[in-house]
XYZ file of C-alpha atoms in Angstrom:
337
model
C 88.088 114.334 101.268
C 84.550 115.273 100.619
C 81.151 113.726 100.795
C 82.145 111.482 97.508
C 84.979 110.506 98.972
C 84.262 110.299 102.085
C 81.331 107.589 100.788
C 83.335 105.854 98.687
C 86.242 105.667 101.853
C 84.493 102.150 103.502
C 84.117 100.861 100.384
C 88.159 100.582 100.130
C 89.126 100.077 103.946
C 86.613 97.432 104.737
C 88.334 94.664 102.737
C 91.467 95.735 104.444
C 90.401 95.987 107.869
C 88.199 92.297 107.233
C 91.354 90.633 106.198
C 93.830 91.837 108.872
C 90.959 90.492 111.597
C 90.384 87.723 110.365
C 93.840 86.933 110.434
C 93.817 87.812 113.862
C 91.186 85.768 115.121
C 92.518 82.868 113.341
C 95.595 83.427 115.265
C 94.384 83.993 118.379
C 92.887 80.563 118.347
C 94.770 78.310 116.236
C 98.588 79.963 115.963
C 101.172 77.711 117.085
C 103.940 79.909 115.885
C 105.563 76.735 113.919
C 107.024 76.710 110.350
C 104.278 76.376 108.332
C 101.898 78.819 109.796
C 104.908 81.178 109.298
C 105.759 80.553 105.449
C 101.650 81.774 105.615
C 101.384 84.880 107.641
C 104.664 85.522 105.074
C 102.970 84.601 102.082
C 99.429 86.826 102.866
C 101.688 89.847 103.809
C 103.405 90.266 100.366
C 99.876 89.354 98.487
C 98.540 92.582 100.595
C 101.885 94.807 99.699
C 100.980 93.910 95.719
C 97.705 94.306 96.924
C 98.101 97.779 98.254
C 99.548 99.216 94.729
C 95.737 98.671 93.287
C 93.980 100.294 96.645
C 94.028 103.592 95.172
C 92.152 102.838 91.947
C 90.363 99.629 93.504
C 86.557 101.623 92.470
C 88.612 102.241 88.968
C 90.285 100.533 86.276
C 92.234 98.647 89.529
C 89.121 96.862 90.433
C 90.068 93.575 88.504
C 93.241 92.978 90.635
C 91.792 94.263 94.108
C 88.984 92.072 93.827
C 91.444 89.188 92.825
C 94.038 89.477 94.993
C 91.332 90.203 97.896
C 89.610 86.516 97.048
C 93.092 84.749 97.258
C 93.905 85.675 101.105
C 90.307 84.813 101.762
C 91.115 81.294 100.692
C 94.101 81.324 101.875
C 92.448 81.512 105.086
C 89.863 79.697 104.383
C 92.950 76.892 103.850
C 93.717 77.231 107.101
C 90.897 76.885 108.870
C 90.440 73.663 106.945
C 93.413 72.573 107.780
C 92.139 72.941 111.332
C 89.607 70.732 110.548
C 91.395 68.204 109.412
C 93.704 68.003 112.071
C 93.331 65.189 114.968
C 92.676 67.532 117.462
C 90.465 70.089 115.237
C 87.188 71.186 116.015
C 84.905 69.514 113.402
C 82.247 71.988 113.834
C 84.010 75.143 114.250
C 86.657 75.071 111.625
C 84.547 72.960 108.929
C 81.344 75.950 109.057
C 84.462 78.929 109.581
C 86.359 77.543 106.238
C 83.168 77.275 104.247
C 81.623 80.736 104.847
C 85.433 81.955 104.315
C 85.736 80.104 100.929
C 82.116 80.817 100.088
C 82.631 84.722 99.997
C 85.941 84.818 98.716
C 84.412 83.210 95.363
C 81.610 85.759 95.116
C 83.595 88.338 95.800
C 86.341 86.927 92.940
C 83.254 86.676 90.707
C 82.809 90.266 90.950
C 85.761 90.589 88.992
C 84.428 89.324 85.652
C 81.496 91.431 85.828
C 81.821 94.237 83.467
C 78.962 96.280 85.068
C 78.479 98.818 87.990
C 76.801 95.230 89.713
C 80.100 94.003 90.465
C 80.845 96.061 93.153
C 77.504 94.900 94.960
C 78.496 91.233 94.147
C 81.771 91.890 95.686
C 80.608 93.364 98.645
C 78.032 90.476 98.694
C 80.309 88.603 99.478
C 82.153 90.207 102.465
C 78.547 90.780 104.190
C 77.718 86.852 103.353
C 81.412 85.637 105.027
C 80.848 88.086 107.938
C 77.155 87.376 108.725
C 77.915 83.700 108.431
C 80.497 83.950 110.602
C 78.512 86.223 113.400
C 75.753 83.421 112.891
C 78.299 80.506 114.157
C 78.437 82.654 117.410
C 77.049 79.582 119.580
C 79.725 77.265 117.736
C 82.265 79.365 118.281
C 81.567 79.633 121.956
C 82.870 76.369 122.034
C 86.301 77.653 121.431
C 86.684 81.125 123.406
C 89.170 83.223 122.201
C 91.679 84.485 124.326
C 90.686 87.999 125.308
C 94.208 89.282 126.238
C 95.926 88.546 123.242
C 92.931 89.665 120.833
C 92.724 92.816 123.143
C 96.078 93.448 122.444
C 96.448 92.484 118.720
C 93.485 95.028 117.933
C 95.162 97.620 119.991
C 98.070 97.249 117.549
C 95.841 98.546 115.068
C 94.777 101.358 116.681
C 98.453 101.897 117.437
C 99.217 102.050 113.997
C 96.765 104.122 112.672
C 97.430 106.501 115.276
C 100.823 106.454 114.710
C 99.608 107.456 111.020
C 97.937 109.937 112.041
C 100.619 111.486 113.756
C 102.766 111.433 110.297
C 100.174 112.773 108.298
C 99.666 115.855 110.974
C 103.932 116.108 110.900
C 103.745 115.840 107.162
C 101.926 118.955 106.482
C 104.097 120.985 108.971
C 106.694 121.595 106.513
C 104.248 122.980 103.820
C 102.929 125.844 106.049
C 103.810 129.569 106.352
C 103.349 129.994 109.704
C 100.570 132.164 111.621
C 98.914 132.372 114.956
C 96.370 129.718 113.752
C 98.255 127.326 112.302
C 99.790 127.100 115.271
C 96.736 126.797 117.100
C 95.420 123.927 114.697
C 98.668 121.515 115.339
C 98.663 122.025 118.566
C 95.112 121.550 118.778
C 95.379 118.460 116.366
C 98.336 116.775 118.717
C 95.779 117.299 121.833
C 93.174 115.975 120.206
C 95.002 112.805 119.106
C 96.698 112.641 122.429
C 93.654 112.480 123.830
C 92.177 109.886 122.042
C 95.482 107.456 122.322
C 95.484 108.455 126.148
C 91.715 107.088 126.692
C 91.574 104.333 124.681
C 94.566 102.707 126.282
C 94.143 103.650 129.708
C 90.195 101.808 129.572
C 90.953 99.254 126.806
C 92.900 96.622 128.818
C 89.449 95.908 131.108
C 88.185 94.343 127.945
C 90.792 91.536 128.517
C 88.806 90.816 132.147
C 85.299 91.019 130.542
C 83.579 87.638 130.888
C 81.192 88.573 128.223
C 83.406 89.095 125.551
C 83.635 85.284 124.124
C 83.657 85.380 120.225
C 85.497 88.835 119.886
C 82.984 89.396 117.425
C 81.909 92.915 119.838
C 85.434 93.984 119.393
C 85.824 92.982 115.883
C 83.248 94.906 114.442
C 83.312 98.008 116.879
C 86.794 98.427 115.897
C 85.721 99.068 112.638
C 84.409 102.164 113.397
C 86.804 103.099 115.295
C 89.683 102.855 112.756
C 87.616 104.482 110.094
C 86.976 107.591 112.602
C 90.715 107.863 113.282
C 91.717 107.514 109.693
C 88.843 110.175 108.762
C 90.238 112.310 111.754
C 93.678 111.946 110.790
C 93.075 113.229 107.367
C 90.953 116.590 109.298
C 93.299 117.352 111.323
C 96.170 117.341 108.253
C 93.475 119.462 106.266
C 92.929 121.480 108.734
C 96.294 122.508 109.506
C 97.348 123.143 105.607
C 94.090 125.546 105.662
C 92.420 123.475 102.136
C 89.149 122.562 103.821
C 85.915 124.611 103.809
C 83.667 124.927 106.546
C 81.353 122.432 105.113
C 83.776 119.847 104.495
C 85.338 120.096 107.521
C 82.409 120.256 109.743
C 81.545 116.736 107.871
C 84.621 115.228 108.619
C 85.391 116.034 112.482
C 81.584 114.968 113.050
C 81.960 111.958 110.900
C 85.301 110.739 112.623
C 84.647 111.878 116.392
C 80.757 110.208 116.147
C 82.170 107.284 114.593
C 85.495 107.005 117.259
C 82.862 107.672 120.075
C 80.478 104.886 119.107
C 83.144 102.230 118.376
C 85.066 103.431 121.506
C 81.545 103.024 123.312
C 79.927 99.823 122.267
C 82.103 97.724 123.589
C 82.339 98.492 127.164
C 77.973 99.071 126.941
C 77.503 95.408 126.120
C 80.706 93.802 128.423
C 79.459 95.868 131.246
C 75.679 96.434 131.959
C 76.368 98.694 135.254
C 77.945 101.453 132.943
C 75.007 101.615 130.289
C 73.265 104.495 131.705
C 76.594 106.311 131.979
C 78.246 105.389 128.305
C 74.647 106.794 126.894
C 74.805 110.180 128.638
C 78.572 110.385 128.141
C 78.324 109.780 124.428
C 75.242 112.037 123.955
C 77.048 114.849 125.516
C 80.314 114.716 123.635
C 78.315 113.964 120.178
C 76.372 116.963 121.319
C 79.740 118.997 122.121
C 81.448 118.133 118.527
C 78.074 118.929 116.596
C 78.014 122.263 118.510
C 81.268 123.042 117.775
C 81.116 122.304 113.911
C 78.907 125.508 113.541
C 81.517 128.542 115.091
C 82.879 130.783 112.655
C 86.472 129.430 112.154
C 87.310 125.827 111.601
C 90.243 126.658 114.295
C 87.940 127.190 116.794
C 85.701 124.236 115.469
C 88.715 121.933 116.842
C 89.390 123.385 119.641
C 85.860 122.683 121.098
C 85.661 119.326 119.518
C 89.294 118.530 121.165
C 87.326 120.302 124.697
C 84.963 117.691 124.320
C 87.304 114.879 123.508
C 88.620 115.972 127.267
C 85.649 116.306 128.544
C 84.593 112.743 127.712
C 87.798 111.423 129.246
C 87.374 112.971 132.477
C 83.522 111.821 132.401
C 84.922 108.308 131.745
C 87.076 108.537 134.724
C 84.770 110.075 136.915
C 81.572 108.074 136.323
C 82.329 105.031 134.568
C 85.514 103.431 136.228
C 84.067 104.756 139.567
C 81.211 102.103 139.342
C 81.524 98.148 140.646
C 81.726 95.946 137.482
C 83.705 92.455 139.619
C 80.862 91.089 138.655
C 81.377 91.062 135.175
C 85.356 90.458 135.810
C 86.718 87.080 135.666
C 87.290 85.802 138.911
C 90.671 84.220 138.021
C 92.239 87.829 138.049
């Protein structure tokens, strides 16, 4: 993965990641776990399998049935929250606006795929940033109907599950290509600390977010998680690089700064706006471990690159501990808990 690709990497996992949270926030308010809502959740998973088989070449001749295919599970939710509308109980406001700026950018973004020029991508695009920013803008409306922080907490932690669970694979996957030496050694084992680290910290914190008063839309969550899946799928494909010995110093010093920034910010965010006693902390914390990977990025082997970017992984979970959870945030708690 180099700069190209690494450029054209949001392009492809921003439709995916859009979808699966939009799913998720439609669920968190509105699932009843009957029948129909089911024969749904059923019928969007196998559109995204077929849709999968196009990711690759979805900036290629695949566009056509990405963009397509992408556009039908937007109105497909779009349905739903219609449906929710309609309903006896529904909230007029909330689902009505929702549907619309759904169904609005799922038919730009569908347009795209008639367009025979380089615009199309911009017009499909459009149309994510139009159903996204609509949606942030019905932030008052939607205050109406809170989600429920636990279960959104915990659905977006499957997520990061997952992708850490690929990253895992693709580290085990390139074990079995390697002739062994000293530094490969060092790499994996200085890959599987790294991720461990990251997995360790983000679950140990995460669940506060569940108590976090401030945290009423999910939309903080929603769109911080965004970086932080693209930094663990970008450091998931490092670390496999990395240990297979195919990267140059360049490309790899690109990639570990790209993913760790990107995992620190989105890990970051969150906690800075839920919890305004921690700001000062979460600024110097993330300033020294941004400082730490940059640093690291410029010693003579990429082995030794890791190992001081996975040092200051551990350093920022033991600065975490020590000055961040150490600091009185009941305030910002609900008091139910």
């Amino acid at each position: 993965m180099g700069l190209e690709q690494l450029l054209r990497f949001p392009l492809v996992f921003i439709p995916v990641w859009w979808i699966w949270m939009s799913h998720t926030l439609y669920a968190n308010r509105f699932d009843k776990d009957n029948r129909e809502h089911r024969l749904v959740s059923l019928m969007i998973m196998s559109l995204m399998v077929v849709w999968s088989t196009f990711v690759e070449d979805s900036l290629g001749l695949g566009f056509v049935y990405f963009a397509l295919l992408y556009g039908v599970v937007r109105l497909i939710l779009a349905y739903l929250y219609w449906n929710i509308y309609r309903s006896p109980e529904g909230d007029v406001v909330f689902a009505k606006d929702v549907s619309i700026a759904i169904g609005f950018g799922a038919l730009m973004s569908i347009s795209s795929a008639f367009i025979d020029s380089s615009f199309k991508f911009i017009v499909f695009y459009l149309g994510i940033v139009i159903d996204a920013g609509w949606q942030i803008a019905l932030r008052k409306k939607l205050n109406s109907h809170p989600i429920d922080r636990a279960h959104l907490v915990e659905r977006i932690g499957l997520l990061a599950i997952i992708i850490l669970g690929e990253s895992v694979i693709a580290m085990v996957g390139s074990l079995d290509q390697e002739l062994w030496n000293t530094m490969d050694i060092v790499s994996a084992a200085t890959g599987f600390l790294l991720i461990g680290a990251i997995w360790w910290i983000y679950f140990d914190s995460f669940p506060i977010l569940e108590r976090a008063k401030r945290l009423t839309t999910g939309n903080v969550l929603i769109f911080t998680h965004l970086l932080i899946c693209m930094g663990l799928l970008v450091l998931a494909n490092m670390i496999r690089h990395a240990i297979l010995g195919d990267l140059d110093r360049p490309t790899f010093g690109l990639l570990a700064v790209t993913g760790l920034c990107l995992f620190y910010l989105g890990k970051q965010i969150p906690y800075w706006y839920a919890f305004p006693p921690w700001r000062s902390a979460i600024v110097t914390n993330t300033v020294v471990c941004v400082s730490i990977t940059v640093t690291s990025s410029f010693l003579p082997k990429i082995e030794y690159s890791l190992i001081g970017m996975t040092v200051g992984m551990l350093v920022y979970v033991h600065l975490t501990f020590k000055r961040i959870l150490s600091v009185n945030v009941e305030a910002f708690l609900d008091e139910h808990h």
